[in-house]
Short mmCIF file of C-alpha atoms in Angstrom, two decimals:
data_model
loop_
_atom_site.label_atom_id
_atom_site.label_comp_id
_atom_site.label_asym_id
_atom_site.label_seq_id
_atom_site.Cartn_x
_atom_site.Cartn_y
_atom_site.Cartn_z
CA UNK S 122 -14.03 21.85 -17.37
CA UNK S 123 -15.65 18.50 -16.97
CA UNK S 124 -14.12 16.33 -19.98
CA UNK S 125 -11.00 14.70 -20.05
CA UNK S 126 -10.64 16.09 -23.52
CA UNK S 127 -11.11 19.25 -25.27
CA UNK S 128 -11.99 20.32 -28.82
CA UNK S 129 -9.79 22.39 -30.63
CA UNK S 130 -10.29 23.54 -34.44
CA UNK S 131 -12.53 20.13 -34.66
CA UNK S 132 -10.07 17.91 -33.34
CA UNK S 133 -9.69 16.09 -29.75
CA UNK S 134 -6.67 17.05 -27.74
CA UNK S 135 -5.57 16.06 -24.65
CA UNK S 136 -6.20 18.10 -21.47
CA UNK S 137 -3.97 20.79 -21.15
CA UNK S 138 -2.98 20.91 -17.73
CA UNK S 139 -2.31 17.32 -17.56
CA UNK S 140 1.08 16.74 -16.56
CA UNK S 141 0.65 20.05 -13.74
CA UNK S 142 -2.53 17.75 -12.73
CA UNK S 143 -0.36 14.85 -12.70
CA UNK S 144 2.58 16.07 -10.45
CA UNK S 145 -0.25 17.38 -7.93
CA UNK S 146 -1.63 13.72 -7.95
CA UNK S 147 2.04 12.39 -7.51
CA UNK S 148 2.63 14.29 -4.64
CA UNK S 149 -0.51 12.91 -3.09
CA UNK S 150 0.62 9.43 -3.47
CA UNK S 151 3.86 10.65 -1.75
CA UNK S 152 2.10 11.50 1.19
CA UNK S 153 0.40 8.10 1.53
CA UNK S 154 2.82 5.86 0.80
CA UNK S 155 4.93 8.19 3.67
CA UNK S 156 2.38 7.64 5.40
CA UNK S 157 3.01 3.93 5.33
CA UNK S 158 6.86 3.93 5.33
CA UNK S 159 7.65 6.45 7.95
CA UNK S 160 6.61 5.04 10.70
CA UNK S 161 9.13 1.62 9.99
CA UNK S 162 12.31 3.39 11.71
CA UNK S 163 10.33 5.32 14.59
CA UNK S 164 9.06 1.40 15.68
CA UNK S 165 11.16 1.22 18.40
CA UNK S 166 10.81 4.82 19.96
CA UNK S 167 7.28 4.59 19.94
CA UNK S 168 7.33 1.19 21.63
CA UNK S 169 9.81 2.93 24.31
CA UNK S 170 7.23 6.04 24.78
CA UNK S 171 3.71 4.28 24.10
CA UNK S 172 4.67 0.92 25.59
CA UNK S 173 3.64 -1.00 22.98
CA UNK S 174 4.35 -4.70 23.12
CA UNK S 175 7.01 -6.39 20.34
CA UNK S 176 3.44 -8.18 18.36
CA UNK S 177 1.37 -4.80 19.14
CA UNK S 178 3.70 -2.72 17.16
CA UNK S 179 1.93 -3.55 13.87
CA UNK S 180 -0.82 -2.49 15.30
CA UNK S 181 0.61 1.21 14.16
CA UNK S 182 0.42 -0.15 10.63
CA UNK S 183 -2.26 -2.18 10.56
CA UNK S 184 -4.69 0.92 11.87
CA UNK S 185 -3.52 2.44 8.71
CA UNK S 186 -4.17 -0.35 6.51
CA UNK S 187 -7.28 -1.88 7.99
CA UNK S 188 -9.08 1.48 7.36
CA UNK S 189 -7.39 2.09 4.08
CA UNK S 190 -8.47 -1.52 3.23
CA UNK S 191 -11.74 -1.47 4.36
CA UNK S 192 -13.07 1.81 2.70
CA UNK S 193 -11.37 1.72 -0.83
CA UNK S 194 -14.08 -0.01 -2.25
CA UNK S 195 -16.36 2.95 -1.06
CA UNK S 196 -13.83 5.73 -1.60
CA UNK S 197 -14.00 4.21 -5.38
CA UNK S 198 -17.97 4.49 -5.51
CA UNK S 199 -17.87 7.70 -4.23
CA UNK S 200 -15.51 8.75 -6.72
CA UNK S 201 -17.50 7.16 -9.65
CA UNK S 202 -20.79 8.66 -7.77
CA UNK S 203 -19.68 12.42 -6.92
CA UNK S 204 -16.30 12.91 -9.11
CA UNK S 205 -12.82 12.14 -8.43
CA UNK S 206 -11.34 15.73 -7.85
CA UNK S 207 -14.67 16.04 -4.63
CA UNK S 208 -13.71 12.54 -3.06
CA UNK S 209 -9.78 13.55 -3.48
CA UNK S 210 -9.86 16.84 -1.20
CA UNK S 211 -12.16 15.19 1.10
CA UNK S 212 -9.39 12.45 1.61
CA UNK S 213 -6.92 15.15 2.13
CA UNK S 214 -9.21 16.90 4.77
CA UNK S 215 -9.61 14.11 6.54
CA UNK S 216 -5.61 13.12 6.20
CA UNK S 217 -4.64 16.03 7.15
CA UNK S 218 -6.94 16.43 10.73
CA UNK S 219 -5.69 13.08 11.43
CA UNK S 220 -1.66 13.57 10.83
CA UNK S 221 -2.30 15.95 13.96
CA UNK S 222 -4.35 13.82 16.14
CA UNK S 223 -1.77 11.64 15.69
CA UNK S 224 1.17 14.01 15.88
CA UNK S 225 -0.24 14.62 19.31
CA UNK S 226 -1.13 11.26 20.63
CA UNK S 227 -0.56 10.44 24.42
CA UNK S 228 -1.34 6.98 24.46
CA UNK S 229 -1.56 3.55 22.30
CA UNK S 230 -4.89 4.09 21.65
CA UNK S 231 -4.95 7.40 20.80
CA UNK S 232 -1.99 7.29 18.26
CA UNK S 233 -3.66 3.97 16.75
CA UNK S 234 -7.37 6.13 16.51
CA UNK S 235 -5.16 8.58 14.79
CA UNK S 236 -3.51 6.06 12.40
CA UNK S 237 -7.18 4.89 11.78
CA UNK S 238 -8.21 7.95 10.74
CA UNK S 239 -5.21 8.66 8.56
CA UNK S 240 -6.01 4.94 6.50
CA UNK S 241 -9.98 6.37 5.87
CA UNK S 242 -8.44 9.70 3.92
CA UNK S 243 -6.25 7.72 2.23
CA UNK S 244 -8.77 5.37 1.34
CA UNK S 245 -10.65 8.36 -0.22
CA UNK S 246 -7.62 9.83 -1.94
CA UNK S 247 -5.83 7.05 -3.12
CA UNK S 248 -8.62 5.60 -5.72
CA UNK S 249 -9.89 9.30 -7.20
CA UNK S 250 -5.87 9.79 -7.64
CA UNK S 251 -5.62 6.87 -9.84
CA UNK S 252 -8.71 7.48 -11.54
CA UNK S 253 -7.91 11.00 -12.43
CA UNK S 254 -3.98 9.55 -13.83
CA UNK S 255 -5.96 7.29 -15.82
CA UNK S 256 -8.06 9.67 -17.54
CA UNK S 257 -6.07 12.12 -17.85
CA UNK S 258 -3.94 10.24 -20.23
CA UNK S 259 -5.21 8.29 -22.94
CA UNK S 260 -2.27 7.85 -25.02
CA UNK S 261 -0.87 4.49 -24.25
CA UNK S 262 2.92 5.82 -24.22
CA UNK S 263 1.93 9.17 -22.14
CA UNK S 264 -0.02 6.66 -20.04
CA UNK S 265 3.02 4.61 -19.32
CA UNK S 266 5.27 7.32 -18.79
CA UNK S 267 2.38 8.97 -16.12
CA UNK S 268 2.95 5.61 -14.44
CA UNK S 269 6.28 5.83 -14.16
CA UNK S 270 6.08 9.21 -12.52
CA UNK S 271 3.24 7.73 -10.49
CA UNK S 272 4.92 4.20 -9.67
CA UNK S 273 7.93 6.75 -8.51
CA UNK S 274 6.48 9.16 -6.69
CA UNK S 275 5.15 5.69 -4.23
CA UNK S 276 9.29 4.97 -4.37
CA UNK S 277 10.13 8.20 -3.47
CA UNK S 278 7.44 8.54 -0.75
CA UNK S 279 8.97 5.31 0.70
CA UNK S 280 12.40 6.68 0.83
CA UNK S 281 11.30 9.67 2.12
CA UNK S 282 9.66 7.87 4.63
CA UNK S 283 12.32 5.82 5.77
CA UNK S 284 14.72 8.80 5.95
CA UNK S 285 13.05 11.46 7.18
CA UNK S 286 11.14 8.84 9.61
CA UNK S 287 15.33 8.21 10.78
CA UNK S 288 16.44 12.02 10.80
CA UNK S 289 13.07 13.14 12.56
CA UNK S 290 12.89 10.52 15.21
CA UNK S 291 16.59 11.25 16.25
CA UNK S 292 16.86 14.77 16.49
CA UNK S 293 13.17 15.78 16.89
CA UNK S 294 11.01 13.09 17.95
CA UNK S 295 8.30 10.40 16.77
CA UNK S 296 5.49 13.04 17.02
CA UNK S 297 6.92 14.84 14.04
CA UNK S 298 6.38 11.83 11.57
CA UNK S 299 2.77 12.84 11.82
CA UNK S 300 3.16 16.35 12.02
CA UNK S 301 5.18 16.81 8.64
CA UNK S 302 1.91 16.06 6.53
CA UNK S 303 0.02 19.08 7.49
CA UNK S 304 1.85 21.60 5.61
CA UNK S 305 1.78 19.13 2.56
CA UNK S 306 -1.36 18.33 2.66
CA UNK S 307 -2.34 21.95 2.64
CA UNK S 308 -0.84 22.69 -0.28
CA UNK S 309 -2.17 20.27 -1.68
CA UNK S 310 -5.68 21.06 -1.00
CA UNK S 311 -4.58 24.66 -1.98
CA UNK S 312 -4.14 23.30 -5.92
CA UNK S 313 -6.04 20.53 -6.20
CA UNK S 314 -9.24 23.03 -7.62
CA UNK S 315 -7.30 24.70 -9.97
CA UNK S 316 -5.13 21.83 -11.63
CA UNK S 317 -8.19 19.09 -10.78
CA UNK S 318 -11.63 19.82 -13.25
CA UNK S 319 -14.62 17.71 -11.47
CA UNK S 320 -15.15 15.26 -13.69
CA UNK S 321 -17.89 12.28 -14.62
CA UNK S 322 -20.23 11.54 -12.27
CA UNK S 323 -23.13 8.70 -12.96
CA UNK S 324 -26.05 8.05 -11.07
CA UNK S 325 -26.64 5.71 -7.83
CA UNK S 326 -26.83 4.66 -4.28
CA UNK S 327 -23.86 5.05 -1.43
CA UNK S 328 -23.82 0.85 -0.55
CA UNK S 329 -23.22 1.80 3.15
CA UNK S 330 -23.92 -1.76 4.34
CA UNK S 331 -21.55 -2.96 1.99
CA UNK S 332 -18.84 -0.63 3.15
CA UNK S 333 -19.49 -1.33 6.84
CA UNK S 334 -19.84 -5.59 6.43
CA UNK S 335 -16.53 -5.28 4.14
CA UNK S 336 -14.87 -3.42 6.93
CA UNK S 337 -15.64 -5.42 9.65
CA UNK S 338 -15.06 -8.79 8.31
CA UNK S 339 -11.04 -7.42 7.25
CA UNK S 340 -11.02 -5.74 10.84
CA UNK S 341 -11.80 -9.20 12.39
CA UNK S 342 -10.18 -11.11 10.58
CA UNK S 343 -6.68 -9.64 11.22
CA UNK S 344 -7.62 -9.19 14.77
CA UNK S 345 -8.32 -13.21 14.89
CA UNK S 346 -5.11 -13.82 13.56
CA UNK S 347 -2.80 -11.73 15.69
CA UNK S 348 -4.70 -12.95 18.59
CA UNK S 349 -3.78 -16.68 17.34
CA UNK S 350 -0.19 -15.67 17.98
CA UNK S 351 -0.84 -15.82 21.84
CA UNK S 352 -4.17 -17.93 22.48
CA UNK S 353 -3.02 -20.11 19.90
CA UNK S 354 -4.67 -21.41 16.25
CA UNK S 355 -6.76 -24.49 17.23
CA UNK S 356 -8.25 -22.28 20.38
CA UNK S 357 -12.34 -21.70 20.41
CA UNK S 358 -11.99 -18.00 20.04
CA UNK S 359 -9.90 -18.32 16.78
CA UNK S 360 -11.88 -20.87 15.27
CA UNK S 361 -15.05 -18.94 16.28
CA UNK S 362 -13.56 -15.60 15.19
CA UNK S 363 -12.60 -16.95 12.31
CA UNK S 364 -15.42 -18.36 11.35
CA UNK S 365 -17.68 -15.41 11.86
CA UNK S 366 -15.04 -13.34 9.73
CA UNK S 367 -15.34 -15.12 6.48
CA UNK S 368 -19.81 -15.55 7.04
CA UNK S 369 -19.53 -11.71 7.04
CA UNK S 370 -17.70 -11.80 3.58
CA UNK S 371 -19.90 -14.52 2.17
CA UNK S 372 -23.04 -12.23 3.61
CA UNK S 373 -21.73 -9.26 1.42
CA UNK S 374 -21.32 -11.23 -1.78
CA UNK S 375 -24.71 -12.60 -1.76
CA UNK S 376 -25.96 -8.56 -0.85
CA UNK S 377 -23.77 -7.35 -3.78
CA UNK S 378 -25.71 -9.60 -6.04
CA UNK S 379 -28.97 -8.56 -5.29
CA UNK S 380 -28.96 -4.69 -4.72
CA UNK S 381 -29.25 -2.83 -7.49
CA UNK S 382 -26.65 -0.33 -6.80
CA UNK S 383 -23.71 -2.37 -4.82
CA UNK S 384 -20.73 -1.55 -3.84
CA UNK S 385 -19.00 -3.89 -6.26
CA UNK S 386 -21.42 -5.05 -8.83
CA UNK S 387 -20.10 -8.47 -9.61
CA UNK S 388 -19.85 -7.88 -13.45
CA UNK S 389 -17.01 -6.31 -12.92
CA UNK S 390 -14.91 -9.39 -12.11
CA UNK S 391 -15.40 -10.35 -15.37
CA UNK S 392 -12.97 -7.36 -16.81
CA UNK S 393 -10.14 -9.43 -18.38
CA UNK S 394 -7.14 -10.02 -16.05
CA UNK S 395 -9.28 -7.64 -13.30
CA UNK S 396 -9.47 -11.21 -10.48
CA UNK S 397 -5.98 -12.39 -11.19
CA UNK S 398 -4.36 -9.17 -11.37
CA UNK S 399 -5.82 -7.89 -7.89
CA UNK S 400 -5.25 -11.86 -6.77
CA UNK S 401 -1.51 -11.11 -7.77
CA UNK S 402 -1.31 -7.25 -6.31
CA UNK S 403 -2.65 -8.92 -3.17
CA UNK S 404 0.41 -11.50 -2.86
CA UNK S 405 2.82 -9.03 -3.49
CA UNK S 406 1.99 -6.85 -0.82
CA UNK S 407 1.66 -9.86 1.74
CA UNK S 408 5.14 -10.36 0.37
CA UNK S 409 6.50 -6.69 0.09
CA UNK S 410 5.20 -5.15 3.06
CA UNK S 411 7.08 -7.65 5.57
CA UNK S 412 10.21 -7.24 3.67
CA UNK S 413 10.40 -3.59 4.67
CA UNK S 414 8.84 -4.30 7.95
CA UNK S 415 11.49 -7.29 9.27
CA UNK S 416 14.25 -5.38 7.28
CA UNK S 417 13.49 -2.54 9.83
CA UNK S 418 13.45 -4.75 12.58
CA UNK S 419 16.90 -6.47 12.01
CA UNK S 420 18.44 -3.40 11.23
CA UNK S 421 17.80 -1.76 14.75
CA UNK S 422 17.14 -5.26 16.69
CA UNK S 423 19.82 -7.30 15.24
CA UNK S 424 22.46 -4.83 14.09
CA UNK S 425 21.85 -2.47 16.31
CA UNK S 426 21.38 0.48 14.16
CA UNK S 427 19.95 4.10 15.72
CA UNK S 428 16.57 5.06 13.40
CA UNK S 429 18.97 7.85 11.58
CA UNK S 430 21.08 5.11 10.41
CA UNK S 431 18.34 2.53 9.80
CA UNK S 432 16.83 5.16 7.68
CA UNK S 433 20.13 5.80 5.48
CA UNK S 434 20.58 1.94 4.94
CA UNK S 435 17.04 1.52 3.23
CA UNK S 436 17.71 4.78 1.64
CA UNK S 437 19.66 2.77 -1.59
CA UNK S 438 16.28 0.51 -1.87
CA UNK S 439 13.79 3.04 -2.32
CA UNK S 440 15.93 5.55 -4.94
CA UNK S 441 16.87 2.46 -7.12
CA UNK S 442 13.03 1.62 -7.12
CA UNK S 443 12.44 5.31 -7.77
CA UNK S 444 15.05 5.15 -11.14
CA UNK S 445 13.94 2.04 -12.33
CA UNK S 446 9.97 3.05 -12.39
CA UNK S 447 10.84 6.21 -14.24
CA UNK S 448 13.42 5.82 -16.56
CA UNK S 449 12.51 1.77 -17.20
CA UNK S 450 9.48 -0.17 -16.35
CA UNK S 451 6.96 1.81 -18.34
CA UNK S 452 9.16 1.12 -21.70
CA UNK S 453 9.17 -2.44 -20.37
CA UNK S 454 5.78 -2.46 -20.55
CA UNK S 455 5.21 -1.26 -23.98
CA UNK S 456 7.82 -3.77 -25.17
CA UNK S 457 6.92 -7.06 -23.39
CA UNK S 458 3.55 -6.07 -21.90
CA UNK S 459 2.32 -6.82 -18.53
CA UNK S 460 3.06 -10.89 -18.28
CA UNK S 461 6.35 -11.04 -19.10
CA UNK S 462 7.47 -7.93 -17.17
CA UNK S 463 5.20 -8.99 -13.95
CA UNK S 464 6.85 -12.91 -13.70
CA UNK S 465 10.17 -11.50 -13.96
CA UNK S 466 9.32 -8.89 -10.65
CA UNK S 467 8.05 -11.62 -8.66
CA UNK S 468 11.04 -14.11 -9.51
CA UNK S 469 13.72 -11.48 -8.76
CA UNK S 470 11.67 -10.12 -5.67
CA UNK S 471 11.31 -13.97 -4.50
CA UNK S 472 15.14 -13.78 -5.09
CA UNK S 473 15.83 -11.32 -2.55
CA UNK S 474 13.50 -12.83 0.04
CA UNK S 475 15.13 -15.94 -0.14
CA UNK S 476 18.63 -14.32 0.11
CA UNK S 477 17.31 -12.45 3.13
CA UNK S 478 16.22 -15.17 4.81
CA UNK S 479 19.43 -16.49 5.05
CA UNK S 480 20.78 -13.29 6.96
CA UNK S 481 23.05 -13.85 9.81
CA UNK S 482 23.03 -12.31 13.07
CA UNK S 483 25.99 -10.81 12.90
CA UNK S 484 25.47 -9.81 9.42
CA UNK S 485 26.87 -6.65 7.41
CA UNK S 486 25.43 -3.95 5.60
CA UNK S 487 27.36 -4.37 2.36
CA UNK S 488 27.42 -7.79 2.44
CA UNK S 489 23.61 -8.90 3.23
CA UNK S 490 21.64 -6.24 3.34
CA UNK S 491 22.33 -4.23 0.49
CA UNK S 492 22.59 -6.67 -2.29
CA UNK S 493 19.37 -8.29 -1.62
CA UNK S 494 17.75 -4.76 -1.17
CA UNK S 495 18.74 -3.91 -4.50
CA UNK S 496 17.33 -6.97 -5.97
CA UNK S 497 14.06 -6.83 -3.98
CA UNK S 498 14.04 -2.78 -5.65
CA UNK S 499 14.43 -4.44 -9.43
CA UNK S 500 11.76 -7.16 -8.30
CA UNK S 501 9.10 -4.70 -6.71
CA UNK S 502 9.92 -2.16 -9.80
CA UNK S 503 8.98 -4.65 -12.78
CA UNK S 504 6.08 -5.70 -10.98
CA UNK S 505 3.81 -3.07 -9.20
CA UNK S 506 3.27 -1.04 -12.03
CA UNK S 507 2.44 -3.77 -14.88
CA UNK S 508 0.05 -5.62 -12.41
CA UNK S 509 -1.70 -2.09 -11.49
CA UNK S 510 -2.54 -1.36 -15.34
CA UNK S 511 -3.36 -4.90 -15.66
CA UNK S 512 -5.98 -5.05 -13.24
CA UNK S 513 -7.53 -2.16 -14.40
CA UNK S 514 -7.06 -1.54 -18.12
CA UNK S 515 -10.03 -3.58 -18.95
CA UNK S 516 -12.32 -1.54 -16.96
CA UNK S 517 -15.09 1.07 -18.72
CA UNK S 518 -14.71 4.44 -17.83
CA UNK S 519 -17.83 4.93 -15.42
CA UNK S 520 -16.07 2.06 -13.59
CA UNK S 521 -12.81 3.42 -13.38
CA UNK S 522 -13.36 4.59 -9.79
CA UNK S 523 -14.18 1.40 -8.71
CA UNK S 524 -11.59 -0.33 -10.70
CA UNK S 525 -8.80 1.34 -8.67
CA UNK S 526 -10.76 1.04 -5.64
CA UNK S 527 -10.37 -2.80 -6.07
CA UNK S 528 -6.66 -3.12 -6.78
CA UNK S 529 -5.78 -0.64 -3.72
CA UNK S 530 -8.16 -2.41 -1.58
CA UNK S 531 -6.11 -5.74 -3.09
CA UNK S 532 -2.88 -4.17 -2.04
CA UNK S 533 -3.82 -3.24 1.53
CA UNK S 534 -5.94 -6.34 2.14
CA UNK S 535 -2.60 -8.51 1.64
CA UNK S 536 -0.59 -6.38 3.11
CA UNK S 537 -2.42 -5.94 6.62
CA UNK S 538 -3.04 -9.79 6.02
CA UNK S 539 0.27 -11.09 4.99
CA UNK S 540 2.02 -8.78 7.94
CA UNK S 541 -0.12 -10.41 10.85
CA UNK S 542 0.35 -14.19 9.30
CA UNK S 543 3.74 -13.70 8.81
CA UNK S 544 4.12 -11.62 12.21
CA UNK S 545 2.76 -14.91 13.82
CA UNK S 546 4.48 -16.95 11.73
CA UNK S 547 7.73 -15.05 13.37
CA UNK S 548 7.17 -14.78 16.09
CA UNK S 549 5.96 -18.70 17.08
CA UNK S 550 9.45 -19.39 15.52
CA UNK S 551 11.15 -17.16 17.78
CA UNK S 552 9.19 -18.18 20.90
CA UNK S 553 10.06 -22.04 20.21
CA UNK S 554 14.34 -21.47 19.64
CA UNK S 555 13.65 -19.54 22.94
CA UNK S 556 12.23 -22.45 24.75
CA UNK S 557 15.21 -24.39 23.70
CA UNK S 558 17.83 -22.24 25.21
CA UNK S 559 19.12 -20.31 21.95
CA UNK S 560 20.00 -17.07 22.86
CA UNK S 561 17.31 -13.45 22.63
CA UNK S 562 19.56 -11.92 19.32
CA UNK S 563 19.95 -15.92 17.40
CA UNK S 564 16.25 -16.63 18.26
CA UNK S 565 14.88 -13.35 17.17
CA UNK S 566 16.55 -13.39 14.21
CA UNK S 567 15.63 -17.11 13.10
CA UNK S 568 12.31 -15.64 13.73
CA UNK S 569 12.54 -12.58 11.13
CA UNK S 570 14.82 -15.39 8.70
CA UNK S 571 11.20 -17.41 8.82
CA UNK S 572 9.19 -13.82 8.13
CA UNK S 573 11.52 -13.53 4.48
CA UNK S 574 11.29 -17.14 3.55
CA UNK S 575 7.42 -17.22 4.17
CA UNK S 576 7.69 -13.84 2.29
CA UNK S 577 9.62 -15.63 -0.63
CA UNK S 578 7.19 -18.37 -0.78
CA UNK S 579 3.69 -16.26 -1.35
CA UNK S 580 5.82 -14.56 -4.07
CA UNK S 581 6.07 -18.15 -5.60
CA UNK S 582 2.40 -18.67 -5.32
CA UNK S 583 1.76 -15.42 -6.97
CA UNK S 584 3.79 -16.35 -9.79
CA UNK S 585 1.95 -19.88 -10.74
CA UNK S 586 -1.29 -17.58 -10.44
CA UNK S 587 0.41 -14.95 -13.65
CA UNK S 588 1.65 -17.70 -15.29
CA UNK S 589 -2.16 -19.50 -15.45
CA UNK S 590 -4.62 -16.50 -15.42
CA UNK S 591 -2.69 -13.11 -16.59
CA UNK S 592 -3.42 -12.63 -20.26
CA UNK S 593 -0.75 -11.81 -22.67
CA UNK S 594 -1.29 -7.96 -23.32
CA UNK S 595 1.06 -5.88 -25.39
CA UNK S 596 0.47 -1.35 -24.74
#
C-alpha cells in the first residue's frame, strides 16, 4: 500500500496498521538516541583501554554526530526521492554493520571510524522515521499523542543508555555498548516491510555536492574549534581554519540557489516558524547535550562514582522525561500550543543549568544532583517536542522528508557544536585555576561549573529568539 490513507465504503480512514508502524519507528529512535547516550558512562573505560586524551574523548561523540549532522539533509532527500520505508532499512543496514565494527574496535581510530559510520545510518533512519510518524497520523490529537510515544521512546533510549551503558561496562565491558544493537537492529529490519508501506516518492536529482560541501564545512569547523583549545583562538591555523569553514557554507548556499534540484531548495525557509524553530532546536542541543555530558563527568571525576552507579544516578532524569512526554506534553500542546509550552522548557531547563553550575566538589546526590536533574527532565520535556512540530508543521507533504532532515540536522549541528565550544570553554577554565595552584578535583570542577553556566546562557539566547520569531500556533 502506498497511501497514507485508505478508502473504505467512500470514506477516508486512517492507515490501519498505524500505531504497530509507530511502535516499530519508536524503537528505532531508541536505538539512536542509545546510540548517543550509552557511551556517556563507558567515557572513562574507554579512555583507560583506547588511551584517549581528557579533550579527545568527545571525539567518541562527535564521530557520531558529525556524520549524523552532516548527512541528514541528504538522508531527508533521499527519503523524499526514493520513499521513507527504502532510506529507513538502509539506515538500519548500515547501523547495524557499524555497531560491530565498533563493538570490535582495537584502537582510537578504529572505534571513532566505527562511531562515524554508526552517525551516517542514523542520519538515514532518523529523518524517514519522522517522516513516516508524520504521515501516518493526520489527526492533530493522534498526532500529538504519536509524539508523545515518539518524544518518549528518545527518553527511554537515553535511560537505557545511561544504564545499560553502567551495567554493561562493569560486568561485561565497553565493547558490548556497541554490540547490543545488532540483535535490535535485526529485528527491526525483520518488520520494518511488513508494518512500513513504501510510500511517496517525487522526482529529482541526489545533490551529492551539496551533501559532501555541507559535510565538510561541519567536519572542519568542529575540528577548528577543538584544536583552538590547545593552539589557542587568535592562532593562524584557527583563524585560517575557520575561515575556510564558513566560505564552504557560503559556497553551498549560493549552489543551492542555482541548481535546480538542491539539496535544500531555499523556499523552504520560508515555511512559517521552519528558521526559528530549527534556530531554537539548535540551541537546545548546544545546551542539552553538555548537560548530560559534564553531568557524566562529575559524577565519575568528581564524586567518584563506578559507571554502574553513574548510570543509576541519571536513571531518575531520563524516566521522568519519559512520563512527562507521554502522559503530558502532547496535551500541553493542544492546550497552549507550541510558544507558550517551548519558553517555559527553556526557562526551567536554563533553571537547572544554572543550579548545576553551582555544584560543589564535594557535592551529594540528593542534594545537587538530583533536584536539578529533575528540573532539567521538566525543561527538556516541554520543549523538544513543541519545537520539533513547530519546525516542521508548516511543511508540504513532498517536503516532509526534508523538513525533518533540517530540524535533526539542527539538533546535531548544535549539539556537536555547542559540546566542542563549551568543551573548550571548560577546559581553558580548568587549565587557568590549575596554573594558579588550585588543586586537580576544585579546578576540574570549576571547569565543568563554567560548561553548565555557558550551557544556561545559550538556553537564554534561545529563549529571546521564541519570544521574537516563534508564531503563536494552537493544534
Amino acid at each position: 500500500m502506498n497511501t497514507q490513507t485508505i478508502e473504505q465504503k467512500g470514506k477516508t480512514v486512517p492507515y490501519p496498521k498505524r500505531w504497530a508502524a509507530l511502535f516499530l519507528l519508536c524503537a528505532a529512535q531508541f536505538i539512536v538516541i542509545m546510540d548517543t547516550s550509552i557511551i556517556g558512562v563507558a567515557l572513562p573505560a574507554i579512555k583507560a583501554d583506547l588511551g584517549y586524551s581528557q579533550s579527545s574523548l568527545q571525539w567518541i561523540f562527535n564521530a557520531y554526530v558529525i556524520l549524523f549532522g552532516g548527512f541528514l539533509l541528504l538522508g531527508g532527500r533521499l527519503s523524499d526521492l526514493f520513499g521513507a520505508r527504502k532510506i529507513f532499512i538502509w539506515g538500519f543496514g548500515i547501523l547495524t554493520a557499524a555497531s560491530f565494527l565498533a563493538g570490535i574496535a582495537w584502537s582510537e581510530l578504529v572505534l571513532n571510524i566505527g562511531r562515524g559510520l554508526q552517525g551516517l545510518g542514523s542520519a538515514l533512519i532518523a529523518p524517514a522515521a519522522l517522516t513516516l510518524v508524520m504521515s501516518k497520523f493526520t489527526d492533530p490529537k493522534e498526532l500529538n499523542r504519536a509524539f508523545g510515544f515518539w518524544g518518549a521512546a528518545a527518553a527511554a533510549g537515553g535511560s537505557a543508555g545511561v544504564f545499560l551503558g553502567g551495567v554493561i561496562t562493569e560486568w561485561l565491558s565497553w565493547h558490548w555498548i556497541f554490540l547490543i544493537n545488532i540483535p535490535t537492529g535485526l529485528i527491526v529490519l525483520l518488520f520494518s516491510k511488513r508494518l512500513l508501506f513504501k510510500g511517496s516518492t517525487k522526482k529529482g536529482k541526489i545533490d551529492l555536492v551539496g551533501a559532501i560541501l555541507a559535510t565538510i564545512a561541519l567536519v572542519l569547523m568542529v575540528y577548528t574549534i577543538v584544536s583552538a583549545e590547545h593552539i589557542g583562538w587568535s592562532s593562524l591555523q584557527t583563524v585560517v581554519l575557520l575561515g575556510i569553514s564558513i566560505l564552504l557554507f557560503i559556497v553551498f548556499i549560493i549552489l543551492q540557489k542555482k541548481k535546480s534540484d538542491p539539496l535544500v531548495p531555499m523556499a523552504i525557509f520560508k515555511v512559517p516558524n521552519l528558521s526559528a524553530g530549527n534556530l531554537m532546536m539548535s540551541l537546545l542541543a548546544a545546551a542539552w547535550i553538555p548537560l548530560w555530558f559534564f553531568l557524566n563527568l562529575y559524577l565519575q571525576q568528581i564524586l567518584h562514582y563506578s559507571a554502574f552507579h553513574s548510570g543509576l544516578a541519571l536513571l531518575p532524569m531520563t524516566i521522568a522525561i519519559m512520563i512527562l512526554m507521554v502522559g503530558f506534553t502532547g496535551k500541553l500542546v493542544a492546550r497552549f500550543g507550541f510558544k507558550t509550552n517551548i519558553i517555559a522548557g527553556l526557562v526551567i531547563l536554563a533553571g537547572s543549568l544554572f543550579l548545576f553550575s553551582t555544584i560543589p566538589a564535594d557535592g551529594s546526590f540528593l542534594k545537587d544532583v538530583l533536584p536539578a536533574s529533575l528540573l532539567g527532565a521538566l525543561g527538556m520535556s516541554l520543549t523538544y517536542i513543541p519545537g520539533t512540530i513547530a519546525s516542521m508543521s508548516g511543511a508540504k507533504p513532498d517536503e516532509m522528508g526534508l523538513a525533518s532532515g533540517l530540524v535533526n540536522t539542527s539538533y546535531q549541528v548544535g549539539s556537536a557544536l555547542g559540546l566542542a565550544i563549551i568543551v573548550a570553554v571548560s577546559a581553558a577554565k580548568t587549565n587557568t585555576l590549575k596554573m594558579t595552584g588550585a588543586t586537580d578535583a576544585d579546578a576540574l570542577n570549576a571547569g565543568f561549573q563554567t560548561a553548565f553556566f555557558a550551557a544556561g546562557i545559550l538556553c537564554i539566547a534561545a529563549i529571546l529568539i521564541v519570544i521574537c520569531s516563534i508564531r503563536t500556533i494552537r493544534q
